[in-house]
CSV table of N, CA and C in Angstrom, one decimal:
chain,number,residue,atom,x,y,z
A,1124,MET,N,86.1,129.4,86.5
A,1124,MET,CA,87.1,128.7,87.3
A,1124,MET,C,86.5,127.4,87.9
A,1125,ARG,N,85.3,127.6,88.4
A,1125,ARG,CA,84.6,126.4,89.0
A,1125,ARG,C,84.4,125.3,88.0
A,1126,LYS,N,84.1,125.6,86.8
A,1126,LYS,CA,83.9,124.6,85.7
A,1126,LYS,C,85.2,123.9,85.5
A,1127,THR,N,86.3,124.6,85.4
A,1127,THR,CA,87.6,124.0,85.2
A,1127,THR,C,87.9,123.0,86.3
A,1128,ALA,N,87.7,123.5,87.5
A,1128,ALA,CA,88.0,122.6,88.7
A,1128,ALA,C,87.2,121.4,88.7
A,1129,LEU,N,85.9,121.5,88.3
A,1129,LEU,CA,85.0,120.4,88.3
A,1129,LEU,C,85.4,119.4,87.2
A,1130,PHE,N,85.8,120.0,86.0
A,1130,PHE,CA,86.3,119.2,84.9
A,1130,PHE,C,87.5,118.4,85.3
A,1131,VAL,N,88.5,119.0,86.0
A,1131,VAL,CA,89.7,118.4,86.4
A,1131,VAL,C,89.3,117.2,87.4
A,1132,CYS,N,88.5,117.5,88.3
A,1132,CYS,CA,88.1,116.5,89.3
A,1132,CYS,C,87.4,115.3,88.6
A,1133,VAL,N,86.5,115.6,87.7
A,1133,VAL,CA,85.8,114.5,87.0
A,1133,VAL,C,86.8,113.7,86.1
A,1134,SER,N,87.7,114.4,85.5
A,1134,SER,CA,88.7,113.7,84.6
A,1134,SER,C,89.6,112.8,85.5
A,1135,ILE,N,90.0,113.3,86.6
A,1135,ILE,CA,90.9,112.5,87.5
A,1135,ILE,C,90.1,111.3,88.0
A,1136,GLY,N,88.9,111.5,88.3
A,1136,GLY,CA,88.0,110.4,88.8
A,1136,GLY,C,87.8,109.3,87.7
A,1137,LEU,N,87.6,109.8,86.5
A,1137,LEU,CA,87.4,108.8,85.4
A,1137,LEU,C,88.7,108.1,85.1
A,1138,HIS,N,89.8,108.8,85.1
A,1138,HIS,CA,91.1,108.2,84.9
A,1138,HIS,C,91.4,107.1,86.0
A,1139,LEU,N,91.1,107.4,87.2
A,1139,LEU,CA,91.4,106.5,88.3
A,1139,LEU,C,90.4,105.3,88.3
A,1140,SER,N,89.2,105.5,88.0
A,1140,SER,CA,88.2,104.4,87.9
A,1140,SER,C,88.6,103.5,86.7
A,1141,ALA,N,89.1,104.0,85.6
A,1141,ALA,CA,89.5,103.2,84.5
A,1141,ALA,C,90.7,102.4,84.9
A,1142,ALA,N,91.6,103.0,85.6
A,1142,ALA,CA,92.8,102.3,86.1
A,1142,ALA,C,92.4,101.1,87.0
A,1143,PHE,N,91.5,101.4,87.9
A,1143,PHE,CA,91.1,100.3,88.9
A,1143,PHE,C,90.3,99.2,88.1
A,1144,ALA,N,89.6,99.6,87.1
A,1144,ALA,CA,88.8,98.6,86.4
A,1144,ALA,C,89.7,97.6,85.7
A,1145,GLN,N,90.9,98.0,85.3
A,1145,GLN,CA,91.8,97.2,84.6
A,1145,GLN,C,92.7,96.4,85.4
A,1146,LYS,N,92.7,96.6,86.8
A,1146,LYS,CA,93.6,95.8,87.6
A,1146,LYS,C,93.2,94.4,87.5
A,1147,PRO,N,94.2,93.5,87.3
A,1147,PRO,CA,93.8,92.0,87.2
A,1147,PRO,C,93.2,91.5,88.5
A,1148,VAL,N,92.1,90.8,88.3
A,1148,VAL,CA,91.4,90.2,89.5
A,1148,VAL,C,91.3,88.7,89.5
A,1149,ARG,N,91.7,88.1,88.4
A,1149,ARG,CA,91.7,86.6,88.3
A,1149,ARG,C,93.1,86.2,87.8
A,1150,ILE,N,94.0,86.1,88.7
A,1150,ILE,CA,95.4,85.8,88.3
A,1150,ILE,C,95.8,84.4,88.6
A,1151,ALA,N,96.3,83.7,87.6
A,1151,ALA,CA,96.8,82.3,87.7
A,1151,ALA,C,98.3,82.3,87.6
A,1152,SER,N,98.9,81.5,88.5
A,1152,SER,CA,100.3,81.3,88.5
A,1152,SER,C,100.6,79.8,88.1
A,1153,LEU,N,101.7,79.7,87.3
A,1153,LEU,CA,102.1,78.4,86.8
A,1153,LEU,C,103.5,77.9,87.2
A,1154,ASN,N,104.0,78.6,88.3
A,1154,ASN,CA,105.4,78.3,88.7
A,1154,ASN,C,105.5,78.6,90.2
A,1155,LEU,N,106.3,77.8,90.9
A,1155,LEU,CA,106.4,78.0,92.3
A,1155,LEU,C,106.9,79.4,92.7
A,1156,CYS,N,107.9,79.9,92.0
A,1156,CYS,CA,108.4,81.2,92.3
A,1156,CYS,C,107.3,82.3,92.1
A,1157,THR,N,106.6,82.2,91.0
A,1157,THR,CA,105.5,83.2,90.8
A,1157,THR,C,104.3,82.9,91.7
A,1158,ASP,N,104.1,81.7,92.1
A,1158,ASP,CA,103.1,81.4,93.2
A,1158,ASP,C,103.4,82.2,94.4
A,1159,GLN,N,104.6,82.1,94.9
A,1159,GLN,CA,105.0,82.7,96.1
A,1159,GLN,C,104.9,84.3,96.0
A,1160,LEU,N,105.4,84.8,94.9
A,1160,LEU,CA,105.3,86.3,94.8
A,1160,LEU,C,103.9,86.7,94.7
A,1161,LEU,N,103.1,86.0,94.0
A,1161,LEU,CA,101.6,86.3,93.9
A,1161,LEU,C,101.0,86.3,95.2
A,1162,VAL,N,101.2,85.3,96.0
A,1162,VAL,CA,100.5,85.2,97.3
A,1162,VAL,C,101.0,86.3,98.2
A,1163,MET,N,102.3,86.7,98.1
A,1163,MET,CA,102.8,87.8,98.9
A,1163,MET,C,102.4,89.2,98.5
A,1164,THR,N,101.8,89.3,97.3
A,1164,THR,CA,101.5,90.7,96.8
A,1164,THR,C,100.1,91.0,96.6
A,1165,VAL,N,99.2,90.0,96.5
A,1165,VAL,CA,97.8,90.3,96.3
A,1165,VAL,C,96.9,89.6,97.3
A,1166,ALA,N,95.7,90.1,97.4
A,1166,ALA,CA,94.7,89.5,98.3
A,1166,ALA,C,94.3,88.1,97.7
A,1167,PRO,N,93.9,87.2,98.6
A,1167,PRO,CA,93.6,85.8,98.1
A,1167,PRO,C,92.4,85.8,97.1
A,1168,ASP,N,91.5,86.8,97.2
A,1168,ASP,CA,90.3,86.8,96.3
A,1168,ASP,C,90.7,87.2,94.9
A,1169,ARG,N,91.9,87.6,94.6
A,1169,ARG,CA,92.4,88.0,93.3
A,1169,ARG,C,93.1,86.8,92.6
A,1170,ILE,N,93.3,85.7,93.4
A,1170,ILE,CA,94.1,84.6,92.9
A,1170,ILE,C,93.2,83.5,92.3
A,1171,ALA,N,93.2,83.3,91.0
A,1171,ALA,CA,92.4,82.3,90.4
A,1171,ALA,C,93.0,80.9,90.7
A,1172,ALA,N,94.3,80.8,90.7
A,1172,ALA,CA,94.9,79.5,91.0
A,1172,ALA,C,96.4,79.6,91.1
A,1173,VAL,N,97.0,78.7,91.9
A,1173,VAL,CA,98.5,78.6,92.0
A,1173,VAL,C,98.8,77.1,91.7
A,1174,THR,N,100.0,76.7,91.7
A,1174,THR,CA,100.4,75.3,91.5
A,1174,THR,C,100.3,74.6,92.8
A,1175,PHE,N,100.2,73.3,92.7
A,1175,PHE,CA,100.2,72.4,94.0
A,1175,PHE,C,101.4,72.6,94.8
A,1176,LEU,N,102.5,73.1,94.2
A,1176,LEU,CA,103.8,73.3,94.9
A,1176,LEU,C,103.7,74.4,96.0
A,1177,ALA,N,102.8,75.3,95.7
A,1177,ALA,CA,102.6,76.5,96.6
A,1177,ALA,C,102.1,76.0,98.0
A,1178,ARG,N,101.5,74.8,98.0
A,1178,ARG,CA,100.9,74.3,99.3
A,1178,ARG,C,101.9,73.4,100.1
A,1179,ASP,N,103.1,73.1,99.5
A,1179,ASP,CA,104.1,72.2,100.0
A,1179,ASP,C,105.0,73.0,101.0
A,1180,PRO,N,104.9,72.8,102.3
A,1180,PRO,CA,105.7,73.5,103.2
A,1180,PRO,C,107.2,73.3,103.1
A,1181,THR,N,107.6,72.2,102.5
A,1181,THR,CA,109.0,71.9,102.3
A,1181,THR,C,109.6,72.7,101.1
A,1182,LEU,N,108.7,73.3,100.3
A,1182,LEU,CA,109.2,74.0,99.1
A,1182,LEU,C,108.7,75.5,99.1
A,1183,SER,N,107.6,75.8,99.8
A,1183,SER,CA,107.0,77.1,99.6
A,1183,SER,C,107.0,77.8,101.0
A,1184,VAL,N,107.4,79.1,100.9
A,1184,VAL,CA,107.4,79.9,102.1
A,1184,VAL,C,106.0,80.5,102.4
A,1185,VAL,N,105.0,80.2,101.5
A,1185,VAL,CA,103.7,80.7,101.6
A,1185,VAL,C,102.7,79.5,101.7
A,1186,ALA,N,103.2,78.3,102.1
A,1186,ALA,CA,102.3,77.1,102.1
A,1186,ALA,C,101.1,77.3,103.0
A,1187,ASP,N,101.3,78.0,104.2
A,1187,ASP,CA,100.2,78.2,105.1
A,1187,ASP,C,99.2,79.1,104.5
A,1188,ARG,N,99.6,80.0,103.7
A,1188,ARG,CA,98.6,81.0,103.1
A,1188,ARG,C,98.0,80.4,101.8
A,1189,ALA,N,98.6,79.4,101.2
A,1189,ALA,CA,98.1,78.9,99.9
A,1189,ALA,C,97.2,77.7,100.1
A,1190,VAL,N,97.1,77.2,101.3
A,1190,VAL,CA,96.4,76.0,101.6
A,1190,VAL,C,94.9,76.0,101.1
A,1191,ASP,N,94.3,77.2,101.2
A,1191,ASP,CA,92.9,77.3,100.7
A,1191,ASP,C,92.7,77.9,99.3
A,1192,LEU,N,93.8,78.1,98.6
A,1192,LEU,CA,93.7,78.7,97.3
A,1192,LEU,C,93.5,77.6,96.3
A,1193,PRO,N,92.8,77.9,95.2
A,1193,PRO,CA,92.6,76.9,94.1
A,1193,PRO,C,93.9,76.5,93.5
A,1194,VAL,N,94.0,75.3,93.1
A,1194,VAL,CA,95.3,74.8,92.5
A,1194,VAL,C,95.0,74.4,91.1
A,1195,THR,N,96.0,74.6,90.2
A,1195,THR,CA,95.9,74.2,88.8
A,1195,THR,C,97.1,73.3,88.5
A,1196,PRO,N,96.8,72.2,87.7
A,1196,PRO,CA,97.9,71.4,87.2
A,1196,PRO,C,98.7,72.1,86.1
A,1197,GLY,N,98.2,73.2,85.6
A,1197,GLY,CA,98.9,74.0,84.6
A,1197,GLY,C,98.7,73.6,83.1
A,1198,ASP,N,97.8,72.7,82.9
A,1198,ASP,CA,97.6,72.3,81.5
A,1198,ASP,C,96.7,73.3,80.8
A,1199,MET,N,96.6,73.3,79.5
A,1199,MET,CA,95.8,74.3,78.8
A,1199,MET,C,94.4,74.3,79.2
A,1200,GLU,N,93.8,73.2,79.3
A,1200,GLU,CA,92.3,73.1,79.6
A,1200,GLU,C,92.0,73.7,81.0
A,1201,SER,N,92.8,73.4,82.0
A,1201,SER,CA,92.5,73.9,83.3
A,1201,SER,C,92.8,75.4,83.4
A,1202,ILE,N,93.8,75.9,82.7
A,1202,ILE,CA,94.1,77.3,82.7
A,1202,ILE,C,93.0,78.1,82.0
A,1203,ALA,N,92.5,77.6,80.8
A,1203,ALA,CA,91.5,78.2,80.1
A,1203,ALA,C,90.2,78.2,80.9
A,1204,ALA,N,89.9,77.2,81.7
A,1204,ALA,CA,88.7,77.1,82.5
A,1204,ALA,C,88.7,78.1,83.6
A,1205,LEU,N,89.8,78.6,84.0
A,1205,LEU,CA,89.9,79.6,85.1
A,1205,LEU,C,89.5,81.0,84.6
A,1206,ARG,N,89.6,81.2,83.3
A,1206,ARG,CA,89.3,82.5,82.7
A,1206,ARG,C,90.2,83.6,83.4
A,1207,PRO,N,91.5,83.4,83.5
A,1207,PRO,CA,92.3,84.4,84.1
A,1207,PRO,C,92.4,85.7,83.3
A,1208,ASP,N,92.7,86.8,83.9
A,1208,ASP,CA,93.0,88.0,83.2
A,1208,ASP,C,94.5,88.4,83.3
A,1209,LEU,N,95.2,87.5,83.9
A,1209,LEU,CA,96.7,87.6,83.9
A,1209,LEU,C,97.2,86.2,84.3
A,1210,VAL,N,98.3,85.8,83.6
A,1210,VAL,CA,99.0,84.6,84.0
A,1210,VAL,C,100.4,84.9,84.3
A,1211,LEU,N,100.9,84.3,85.4
A,1211,LEU,CA,102.3,84.4,85.8
A,1211,LEU,C,103.0,83.1,85.6
A,1212,ALA,N,104.1,83.1,84.9
A,1212,ALA,CA,104.8,81.8,84.6
A,1212,ALA,C,106.3,81.9,84.8
A,1213,GLY,N,106.9,80.7,84.9
A,1213,GLY,CA,108.4,80.7,84.9
A,1213,GLY,C,108.9,80.6,83.5
A,1214,PRO,N,110.2,80.5,83.4
A,1214,PRO,CA,110.9,80.5,82.0
A,1214,PRO,C,110.6,79.3,81.2
A,1215,HIS,N,110.2,78.1,81.8
A,1215,HIS,CA,110.2,76.9,81.0
A,1215,HIS,C,108.8,76.2,81.0
A,1216,GLY,N,108.2,76.0,82.1
A,1216,GLY,CA,107.0,75.2,82.2
A,1216,GLY,C,105.8,75.9,81.6
A,1217,ALA,N,104.8,75.1,81.3
A,1217,ALA,CA,103.5,75.5,80.9
A,1217,ALA,C,103.5,76.4,79.7
A,1218,ARG,N,104.4,76.0,78.8
A,1218,ARG,CA,104.5,76.9,77.5
A,1218,ARG,C,103.2,76.8,76.7
A,1219,ALA,N,102.6,75.7,76.6
A,1219,ALA,CA,101.3,75.6,75.7
A,1219,ALA,C,100.2,76.4,76.4
A,1220,ALA,N,100.1,76.3,77.7
A,1220,ALA,CA,99.0,77.1,78.4
A,1220,ALA,C,99.3,78.6,78.2
A,1221,GLY,N,100.5,79.0,78.3
A,1221,GLY,CA,100.9,80.4,78.1
A,1221,GLY,C,100.6,80.9,76.7
A,1222,ARG,N,100.9,80.0,75.7
A,1222,ARG,CA,100.6,80.4,74.3
A,1222,ARG,C,99.1,80.5,74.1
A,1223,LEU,N,98.4,79.6,74.7
A,1223,LEU,CA,96.9,79.7,74.5
A,1223,LEU,C,96.3,80.9,75.1
A,1224,MET,N,96.8,81.3,76.3
A,1224,MET,CA,96.3,82.5,77.0
A,1224,MET,C,96.7,83.7,76.2
A,1225,GLN,N,97.9,83.8,75.7
A,1225,GLN,CA,98.3,84.9,74.9
A,1225,GLN,C,97.4,85.0,73.6
A,1226,ALA,N,97.2,83.9,73.0
A,1226,ALA,CA,96.3,83.9,71.8
A,1226,ALA,C,94.9,84.4,72.1
A,1227,ARG,N,94.5,84.2,73.3
A,1227,ARG,CA,93.2,84.7,73.8
A,1227,ARG,C,93.2,86.2,74.3
A,1228,GLY,N,94.4,86.8,74.2
A,1228,GLY,CA,94.5,88.1,74.6
A,1228,GLY,C,94.8,88.3,76.1
A,1229,VAL,N,95.1,87.2,76.8
A,1229,VAL,CA,95.5,87.3,78.2
A,1229,VAL,C,97.0,87.6,78.4
A,1230,PRO,N,97.3,88.6,79.1
A,1230,PRO,CA,98.8,88.8,79.3
A,1230,PRO,C,99.4,87.7,80.1
A,1231,VAL,N,100.6,87.3,79.6
A,1231,VAL,CA,101.4,86.2,80.3
A,1231,VAL,C,102.7,86.9,80.6
A,1232,VAL,N,103.0,86.9,81.9
A,1232,VAL,CA,104.3,87.5,82.4
A,1232,VAL,C,105.2,86.3,82.8
A,1233,ARG,N,106.3,86.1,82.1
A,1233,ARG,CA,107.2,85.1,82.4
A,1233,ARG,C,108.4,85.7,83.2
A,1234,ILE,N,108.7,85.0,84.3
A,1234,ILE,CA,109.8,85.5,85.2
A,1234,ILE,C,110.9,84.5,84.9
A,1235,GLY,N,112.1,85.0,84.6
A,1235,GLY,CA,113.3,84.2,84.4
A,1235,GLY,C,113.9,83.6,85.6
A,1236,LEU,N,115.0,82.9,85.4
A,1236,LEU,CA,115.8,82.4,86.6
A,1236,LEU,C,116.6,83.5,87.2
A,1237,ALA,N,116.7,83.5,88.5
A,1237,ALA,CA,117.5,84.6,89.2
A,1237,ALA,C,118.9,84.1,89.4
A,1238,ALA,N,119.8,84.9,89.1
A,1238,ALA,CA,121.2,84.6,89.3
A,1238,ALA,C,121.8,85.2,90.6
A,1239,ASP,N,121.1,86.3,91.0
A,1239,ASP,CA,121.6,87.0,92.2
A,1239,ASP,C,120.5,87.8,92.8
A,1240,PHE,N,120.8,88.5,93.9
A,1240,PHE,CA,119.8,89.2,94.6
A,1240,PHE,C,119.2,90.4,93.8
A,1241,ASP,N,120.0,91.0,92.9
A,1241,ASP,CA,119.5,92.0,92.1
A,1241,ASP,C,118.4,91.5,91.1
A,1242,ASP,N,118.6,90.2,90.6
A,1242,ASP,CA,117.6,89.6,89.8
A,1242,ASP,C,116.3,89.3,90.6
A,1243,ILE,N,116.5,88.9,91.8
A,1243,ILE,CA,115.3,88.7,92.7
A,1243,ILE,C,114.5,90.0,92.9
A,1244,ARG,N,115.2,91.0,93.2
A,1244,ARG,CA,114.6,92.3,93.3
A,1244,ARG,C,113.8,92.7,92.1
A,1245,GLU,N,114.4,92.5,90.9
A,1245,GLU,CA,113.7,92.8,89.6
A,1245,GLU,C,112.5,91.9,89.4
A,1246,GLN,N,112.6,90.6,89.8
A,1246,GLN,CA,111.5,89.7,89.7
A,1246,GLN,C,110.3,90.2,90.6
A,1247,ILE,N,110.6,90.5,91.8
A,1247,ILE,CA,109.6,91.0,92.7
A,1247,ILE,C,108.9,92.2,92.1
A,1248,ARG,N,109.7,93.1,91.7
A,1248,ARG,CA,109.1,94.4,91.1
A,1248,ARG,C,108.3,94.1,89.8
A,1249,ALA,N,108.8,93.1,89.0
A,1249,ALA,CA,108.0,92.8,87.8
A,1249,ALA,C,106.7,92.2,88.1
A,1250,VAL,N,106.6,91.2,89.0
A,1250,VAL,CA,105.4,90.6,89.4
A,1250,VAL,C,104.5,91.7,90.0
A,1251,ALA,N,105.0,92.5,90.9
A,1251,ALA,CA,104.2,93.5,91.6
A,1251,ALA,C,103.6,94.5,90.6
A,1252,ALA,N,104.4,94.9,89.6
A,1252,ALA,CA,103.9,95.8,88.5
A,1252,ALA,C,102.8,95.1,87.7
A,1253,ALA,N,103.0,93.8,87.4
A,1253,ALA,CA,102.0,93.1,86.6
A,1253,ALA,C,100.7,93.0,87.3
A,1254,VAL,N,100.7,92.8,88.6
A,1254,VAL,CA,99.5,92.6,89.4
A,1254,VAL,C,99.0,94.0,89.9
A,1255,GLU,N,99.7,95.0,89.5
A,1255,GLU,CA,99.4,96.4,89.9
A,1255,GLU,C,99.4,96.7,91.4
A,1256,GLU,N,100.4,96.1,92.0
A,1256,GLU,CA,100.6,96.3,93.5
A,1256,GLU,C,102.1,96.7,93.7
A,1257,PRO,N,102.6,97.8,93.2
A,1257,PRO,CA,104.0,98.2,93.3
A,1257,PRO,C,104.4,98.4,94.8
A,1258,ALA,N,103.5,98.9,95.6
A,1258,ALA,CA,103.9,99.2,97.0
A,1258,ALA,C,104.1,97.8,97.7
A,1259,ALA,N,103.4,96.8,97.4
A,1259,ALA,CA,103.6,95.5,98.0
A,1259,ALA,C,104.9,94.9,97.5
A,1260,GLY,N,105.3,95.2,96.3
A,1260,GLY,CA,106.6,94.8,95.7
A,1260,GLY,C,107.7,95.5,96.5
A,1261,GLU,N,107.6,96.8,96.7
A,1261,GLU,CA,108.6,97.5,97.4
A,1261,GLU,C,108.8,97.0,98.8
A,1262,ARG,N,107.6,96.7,99.4
A,1262,ARG,CA,107.6,96.1,100.8
A,1262,ARG,C,108.4,94.8,100.8
A,1263,LEU,N,108.2,94.0,99.9
A,1263,LEU,CA,109.0,92.7,99.8
A,1263,LEU,C,110.5,92.9,99.6
A,1264,VAL,N,110.8,93.9,98.7
A,1264,VAL,CA,112.2,94.2,98.4
A,1264,VAL,C,112.8,94.7,99.7
A,1265,LYS,N,112.1,95.5,100.5
A,1265,LYS,CA,112.7,96.0,101.7
A,1265,LYS,C,112.9,94.9,102.7
A,1266,GLN,N,111.9,93.9,102.8
A,1266,GLN,CA,112.0,92.8,103.7
A,1266,GLN,C,113.3,92.0,103.3
A,1267,LEU,N,113.5,91.8,102.0
A,1267,LEU,CA,114.6,91.0,101.5
A,1267,LEU,C,115.9,91.8,101.9
A,1268,ASP,N,116.0,93.0,101.7
A,1268,ASP,CA,117.2,93.8,102.0
A,1268,ASP,C,117.4,93.8,103.5
A,1269,ASP,N,116.4,94.0,104.3
A,1269,ASP,CA,116.5,94.0,105.8
A,1269,ASP,C,117.1,92.6,106.2
A,1270,ALA,N,116.6,91.5,105.7
A,1270,ALA,CA,117.0,90.2,106.0
A,1270,ALA,C,118.5,90.0,105.6
A,1271,LEU,N,118.9,90.5,104.5
A,1271,LEU,CA,120.3,90.4,104.0
A,1271,LEU,C,121.2,91.3,104.9
A,1272,ASP,N,120.7,92.4,105.3
A,1272,ASP,CA,121.5,93.3,106.2
A,1272,ASP,C,121.7,92.7,107.5
A,1273,ALA,N,120.8,91.9,108.0
A,1273,ALA,CA,120.9,91.3,109.3
A,1273,ALA,C,121.8,90.1,109.4
A,1274,LEU,N,122.2,89.6,108.2
A,1274,LEU,CA,123.1,88.4,108.2
A,1274,LEU,C,124.5,88.9,108.6
A,1275,PRO,N,125.2,88.0,109.3
A,1275,PRO,CA,126.6,88.3,109.7
A,1275,PRO,C,127.5,88.3,108.5
A,1276,ALA,N,128.5,89.1,108.5
A,1276,ALA,CA,129.4,89.2,107.4
A,1276,ALA,C,130.1,87.8,107.2
A,1277,ALA,N,130.3,87.4,105.9
A,1277,ALA,CA,130.9,86.2,105.6
A,1277,ALA,C,132.5,86.3,105.7
A,1278,PRO,N,133.1,85.3,106.2
A,1278,PRO,CA,134.6,85.4,106.2
A,1278,PRO,C,135.1,85.4,104.7
A,1279,GLU,N,136.2,86.1,104.5
A,1279,GLU,CA,136.7,86.3,103.1
A,1279,GLU,C,137.0,84.9,102.5
A,1280,ASN,N,137.5,83.9,103.2
A,1280,ASN,CA,137.9,82.7,102.6
A,1280,ASN,C,136.8,81.6,102.5
A,1281,ARG,N,135.5,82.0,102.9
A,1281,ARG,CA,134.4,81.0,102.8
A,1281,ARG,C,134.0,80.8,101.4
A,1282,PRO,N,133.8,79.6,101.0
A,1282,PRO,CA,133.4,79.3,99.6
A,1282,PRO,C,132.0,79.8,99.4
A,1283,SER,N,131.7,80.2,98.2
A,1283,SER,CA,130.3,80.7,97.9
A,1283,SER,C,129.6,79.6,97.1
A,1284,ALA,N,128.3,79.6,97.2
A,1284,ALA,CA,127.5,78.7,96.4
A,1284,ALA,C,127.2,79.1,95.0
């Protein structure tokens, strides 16, 4: 019985250490939306680079947190030089860099355009899963839902955007 328990403990430990060894630790983002989700879900030391837009306080909700992060212009050469183990991108930009990274065996996660809040929740969860921080993703989803719940109800005849 003791040998079985020891084997189970060692097996679990090996499984967990393998899982942690594969967690992406050099993540590059090539899109403002993925920049923001990345900054909100992982520690700064896991971020290889974000776009310059992440630092712009008129565009980015994480500008204050992105100010000291490395920035990439998103071209193939600069992305390759980062040696990322995960690349986050939007639906359109940096296609060549994304293809190059995929050809090198680096996972590239493309996040599409969001049409509604359900899409935003899915995007948060997709990025959180890719960076292996699902709890951080669920925290962000809860913050979103709490903020939406706090809004006053819209009048029936108010136009929507």
